[in-house]
Short mmCIF file of C-alpha atoms in Angstrom, two decimals:
data_model
loop_
_atom_site.label_atom_id
_atom_site.label_comp_id
_atom_site.label_asym_id
_atom_site.label_seq_id
_atom_site.Cartn_x
_atom_site.Cartn_y
_atom_site.Cartn_z
CA MET A 6 0.00 -0.07 -0.03
CA LYS A 7 1.67 3.18 -1.02
CA ARG A 8 -1.58 5.14 -1.67
CA ILE A 9 -5.18 5.73 -0.21
CA HIS A 10 -7.91 7.60 -1.48
CA CYS A 11 -9.95 9.33 0.57
CA ILE A 12 -14.00 10.08 0.08
CA GLN A 13 -14.33 13.51 1.87
CA HIS A 14 -18.48 14.27 1.94
CA VAL A 15 -18.49 17.79 3.52
CA PRO A 16 -15.14 20.10 4.04
CA PHE A 17 -15.71 19.78 7.92
CA GLU A 18 -14.93 16.16 8.18
CA THR A 19 -11.42 15.76 7.33
CA PRO A 20 -9.17 12.83 7.49
CA ALA A 21 -7.27 14.46 10.35
CA ARG A 22 -5.62 12.01 12.08
CA ILE A 23 -5.89 9.43 9.34
CA ALA A 24 -3.85 11.93 7.10
CA VAL A 25 -0.99 12.53 9.76
CA TRP A 26 -0.67 8.72 9.69
CA ALA A 27 -0.09 7.97 6.39
CA HIS A 28 2.36 11.03 6.08
CA ASP A 29 4.18 9.33 8.86
CA ARG A 30 4.32 6.19 6.97
CA GLY A 31 5.11 7.55 3.74
CA LEU A 32 1.98 7.15 2.43
CA GLU A 33 0.33 9.34 0.04
CA THR A 34 -3.22 10.61 1.14
CA LEU A 35 -5.57 11.23 -2.17
CA PRO A 36 -8.50 13.02 -1.56
CA THR A 37 -11.79 13.31 -3.53
CA ARG A 38 -13.99 15.79 -2.25
CA VAL A 39 -17.45 14.90 -3.75
CA PHE A 40 -18.98 18.12 -1.95
CA ALA A 41 -16.95 20.24 -4.47
CA GLY A 42 -18.25 17.97 -7.92
CA GLU A 43 -14.64 16.26 -7.62
CA PRO A 44 -14.91 12.94 -9.93
CA LEU A 45 -14.84 9.89 -8.09
CA PRO A 46 -11.71 7.40 -9.40
CA ALA A 47 -11.90 4.22 -10.67
CA SER A 48 -11.99 0.89 -8.36
CA GLY A 49 -8.74 0.17 -10.32
CA GLU A 50 -7.03 3.02 -9.41
CA ILE A 51 -7.67 2.44 -5.68
CA GLU A 52 -4.84 0.49 -3.46
CA ALA A 53 -7.12 1.41 -0.19
CA LEU A 54 -9.93 3.27 0.50
CA VAL A 55 -11.00 5.55 3.56
CA VAL A 56 -14.61 6.89 3.39
CA MET A 57 -15.00 9.71 5.51
CA GLY A 58 -17.91 10.82 8.08
CA GLY A 59 -20.81 13.42 7.03
CA PRO A 60 -24.49 14.97 8.32
CA MET A 61 -26.18 12.97 4.93
CA GLY A 62 -28.00 9.67 5.09
CA VAL A 63 -26.90 7.06 3.27
CA HIS A 64 -30.73 6.99 1.56
CA GLU A 65 -30.52 10.36 0.21
CA VAL A 66 -29.61 9.89 -2.94
CA GLU A 67 -32.24 12.77 -3.95
CA ARG A 68 -30.48 15.63 -2.51
CA PHE A 69 -27.12 14.01 -2.67
CA PRO A 70 -26.75 12.21 -6.09
CA TRP A 71 -23.12 11.09 -5.89
CA LEU A 72 -24.04 8.69 -2.91
CA VAL A 73 -25.23 6.42 -5.94
CA GLU A 74 -21.88 6.66 -7.50
CA GLU A 75 -19.99 6.23 -4.50
CA LYS A 76 -21.87 3.19 -3.33
CA ARG A 77 -21.08 1.39 -6.77
CA LEU A 78 -17.39 2.69 -5.78
CA ILE A 79 -17.01 1.29 -2.45
CA GLU A 80 -19.07 -2.29 -3.83
CA ALA A 81 -16.42 -2.39 -6.27
CA VAL A 82 -13.46 -1.81 -4.06
CA ILE A 83 -14.67 -4.60 -1.40
CA ARG A 84 -15.29 -6.95 -4.37
CA ASP A 85 -11.56 -6.70 -5.08
CA ASP A 86 -10.11 -7.11 -1.88
CA LYS A 87 -9.02 -3.86 -1.33
CA PRO A 88 -8.37 -2.23 2.35
CA VAL A 89 -11.84 -0.42 3.13
CA LEU A 90 -11.98 1.67 5.68
CA GLY A 91 -15.51 3.28 7.13
CA VAL A 92 -15.70 6.23 9.67
CA CYS A 93 -19.57 7.19 10.90
CA LEU A 94 -21.48 7.77 7.77
CA GLY A 95 -18.55 5.66 5.91
CA ALA A 96 -19.27 2.92 7.96
CA GLN A 97 -23.12 3.16 6.90
CA LEU A 98 -22.27 3.30 3.15
CA ILE A 99 -20.46 -0.25 3.82
CA ALA A 100 -23.28 -1.71 5.95
CA ASP A 101 -25.66 -0.70 3.08
CA VAL A 102 -23.61 -1.43 0.25
CA LEU A 103 -23.08 -5.32 2.14
CA GLY A 104 -26.86 -5.45 2.24
CA ALA A 105 -27.13 -4.04 5.80
CA ARG A 106 -30.37 -1.89 6.51
CA VAL A 107 -29.11 1.59 8.06
CA TYR A 108 -31.93 3.61 10.32
CA ARG A 109 -32.52 6.14 12.33
CA ASN A 110 -30.74 4.97 16.04
CA ARG A 111 -32.93 5.35 19.56
CA PHE A 112 -30.46 7.65 20.64
CA HIS A 113 -28.40 10.69 19.13
CA GLU A 114 -24.89 9.85 20.43
CA ILE A 115 -22.87 13.01 20.27
CA GLY A 116 -19.28 13.47 22.15
CA TRP A 117 -17.18 11.56 24.29
CA PHE A 118 -19.09 7.57 25.70
CA ARG A 119 -17.45 4.57 26.68
CA VAL A 120 -17.30 1.75 23.77
CA GLU A 121 -16.87 -1.65 25.19
CA ALA A 122 -15.11 -4.36 22.44
CA THR A 123 -17.29 -7.65 22.14
CA ALA A 124 -15.81 -10.84 22.75
CA ALA A 125 -14.60 -11.30 19.07
CA GLY A 126 -13.56 -7.85 18.71
CA ARG A 127 -10.82 -8.51 21.69
CA ALA A 128 -9.63 -11.53 20.37
CA HIS A 129 -10.03 -10.44 16.16
CA ALA A 130 -6.73 -11.31 14.34
CA ARG A 131 -6.87 -8.54 12.21
CA PHE A 132 -8.81 -5.52 14.09
CA PRO A 133 -7.73 -6.34 18.06
CA LEU A 134 -9.75 -3.73 19.84
CA ARG A 135 -8.97 -2.83 23.54
CA ALA A 136 -11.34 -3.84 26.09
CA GLU A 137 -12.98 -0.47 27.03
CA PHE A 138 -12.00 2.82 25.20
CA VAL A 139 -13.68 6.57 25.00
CA PRO A 140 -13.95 7.86 21.37
CA PHE A 141 -15.67 10.91 19.90
CA HIS A 142 -19.25 10.19 18.94
CA TRP A 143 -21.15 12.01 16.15
CA HIS A 144 -24.72 10.36 14.77
CA GLY A 145 -27.93 9.77 14.57
CA ASP A 146 -28.02 6.67 12.16
CA THR A 147 -27.13 3.21 13.10
CA PHE A 148 -26.67 -0.32 11.34
CA GLU A 149 -27.41 -3.93 11.45
CA LEU A 150 -24.72 -5.82 11.21
CA PRO A 151 -24.03 -6.76 7.54
CA ALA A 152 -23.83 -10.97 6.87
CA GLY A 153 -20.69 -12.09 7.50
CA ALA A 154 -19.46 -9.58 8.96
CA VAL A 155 -18.04 -9.59 13.25
CA GLN A 156 -19.07 -7.47 15.38
CA LEU A 157 -16.73 -6.09 16.99
CA ALA A 158 -17.13 -3.55 19.65
CA ARG A 159 -20.91 -1.73 21.43
CA SER A 160 -22.12 0.80 23.26
CA ALA A 161 -24.79 2.11 25.89
CA ALA A 162 -26.14 4.32 23.19
CA CYS A 163 -25.43 2.46 20.18
CA GLU A 164 -25.37 -1.51 19.54
CA GLN A 165 -23.67 -1.63 16.32
CA GLN A 166 -20.10 0.57 16.99
CA ALA A 167 -17.82 -1.08 14.65
CA PHE A 168 -17.72 -4.33 12.58
CA ALA A 169 -15.06 -6.20 10.60
CA TRP A 170 -16.13 -7.93 7.07
CA GLY A 171 -13.02 -10.45 5.77
CA ASP A 172 -9.50 -8.92 6.51
CA SER A 173 -10.03 -5.93 4.28
CA VAL A 174 -12.91 -4.37 5.44
CA LEU A 175 -13.61 -2.06 8.98
CA GLY A 176 -16.31 0.02 9.85
CA LEU A 177 -15.93 2.55 12.81
CA GLN A 178 -19.43 4.49 14.05
CA PHE A 179 -17.28 6.73 15.98
CA HIS A 180 -14.54 9.01 15.39
CA LEU A 181 -10.97 7.98 16.52
CA GLU A 182 -9.82 10.18 13.89
CA MET A 183 -11.31 13.70 15.29
CA ASP A 184 -9.07 16.48 16.63
CA ALA A 185 -9.62 19.87 18.58
CA GLU A 186 -10.47 21.62 15.50
CA GLY A 187 -12.64 18.86 13.88
CA VAL A 188 -14.88 19.05 16.83
CA ALA A 189 -15.16 22.93 16.70
CA ALA A 190 -16.31 22.65 13.27
CA LEU A 191 -18.88 19.66 13.56
CA GLY A 192 -20.14 21.92 16.16
CA ALA A 193 -20.72 25.30 13.99
CA HIS A 194 -22.18 23.16 11.33
CA CYS A 195 -24.11 20.82 13.09
CA GLY A 196 -24.53 21.87 16.58
CA ALA A 197 -27.89 23.09 15.65
CA ASP A 198 -29.25 19.43 14.75
CA ALA A 199 -27.52 17.55 18.02
CA GLY A 200 -30.79 18.17 19.79
CA SER A 201 -30.74 16.72 23.70
CA GLY A 202 -30.33 13.60 25.38
CA PRO A 203 -28.55 11.35 27.59
CA TYR A 204 -25.93 10.54 25.21
CA VAL A 205 -25.17 14.33 24.07
CA GLN A 206 -22.77 16.46 25.53
CA SER A 207 -21.98 20.32 24.87
CA LEU A 208 -19.40 21.37 23.13
CA GLU A 209 -17.72 22.68 25.91
CA GLU A 210 -17.83 19.10 27.30
CA MET A 211 -16.20 17.90 24.12
CA LEU A 212 -13.38 20.43 24.15
CA SER A 213 -12.75 20.48 27.92
CA ALA A 214 -10.26 17.36 27.95
CA PRO A 215 -7.75 17.34 25.27
CA GLN A 216 -6.16 14.45 26.69
CA ARG A 217 -8.63 12.58 24.89
CA PHE A 218 -7.95 13.51 21.33
CA ALA A 219 -4.13 12.44 22.05
CA ALA A 220 -5.35 8.68 23.19
CA ALA A 221 -8.02 8.38 20.32
CA HIS A 222 -5.02 9.34 18.12
CA ALA A 223 -2.50 6.55 19.72
CA PHE A 224 -5.55 3.80 19.53
CA LEU A 225 -6.44 4.84 16.12
CA ASP A 226 -2.70 4.51 14.71
CA ASP A 227 -2.37 0.77 15.94
CA LEU A 228 -5.80 -0.03 14.43
CA LEU A 229 -4.62 2.08 11.49
CA ASP A 230 -1.42 -0.04 11.22
CA HIS A 231 -3.23 -3.37 11.37
CA TRP A 232 -5.69 -2.25 8.51
CA LYS A 233 -2.55 -1.70 6.35
CA LYS A 234 -1.05 -5.03 6.57
CA GLU A 235 -0.16 -6.40 3.34
CA GLU A 236 1.45 -9.51 5.00
CA ARG A 237 -2.32 -10.78 4.89
CA HIS A 238 -1.99 -12.22 1.08
CA GLU A 239 1.71 -12.35 1.30
CA ASP A 240 4.28 -13.89 2.96
CA PRO A 241 6.49 -12.03 5.38
CA ALA A 242 9.43 -10.90 3.72
#
């Protein structure tokens, strides 16, 4: 893996730490900003694909017609057995492509909330998760576990927090990549839609503990190193 294509749905949900991780490992990040009308690449051009989040839903194809082509691309890259990572909306798009239902969650989950790895998630050979961790969340939708996928994590607010499909595809409902600037931007652009509830924090609460970002980034780096491994199809050098 030398290049990572990244689909960005809105200007305020960027790869953030994912781009830092890639740079530190000598990987090139190639963004496609669909909100700006940039064309999606052909699946054959992609070595690895990251699908970022966004406030739109997976079914809003009339408002966001590029979703149709994007889903086709995700499906093709998965079919080619190339690494795919979906974050928040990205995970929901992967679930949708794999035939799972995507729907409104019982709660909005917005802020820093504990996630618990399943037994399968703790023991997963490809994507091992910590038993408990506290990532950042900003979502109102969720999904059913796709057929053939392994549930990796859950939270009190949302049953499906992470899944693996084969050894190439990873879906994360939460955000490990976010930095303080990204959270502030989400608050500015989407704060009016956050609502209230038992799993909704204020923007002040979200930004009150900067050490949480460092912990999330360290966890993400480790997880991405596992996602990147190419030995899954090759003998170790």
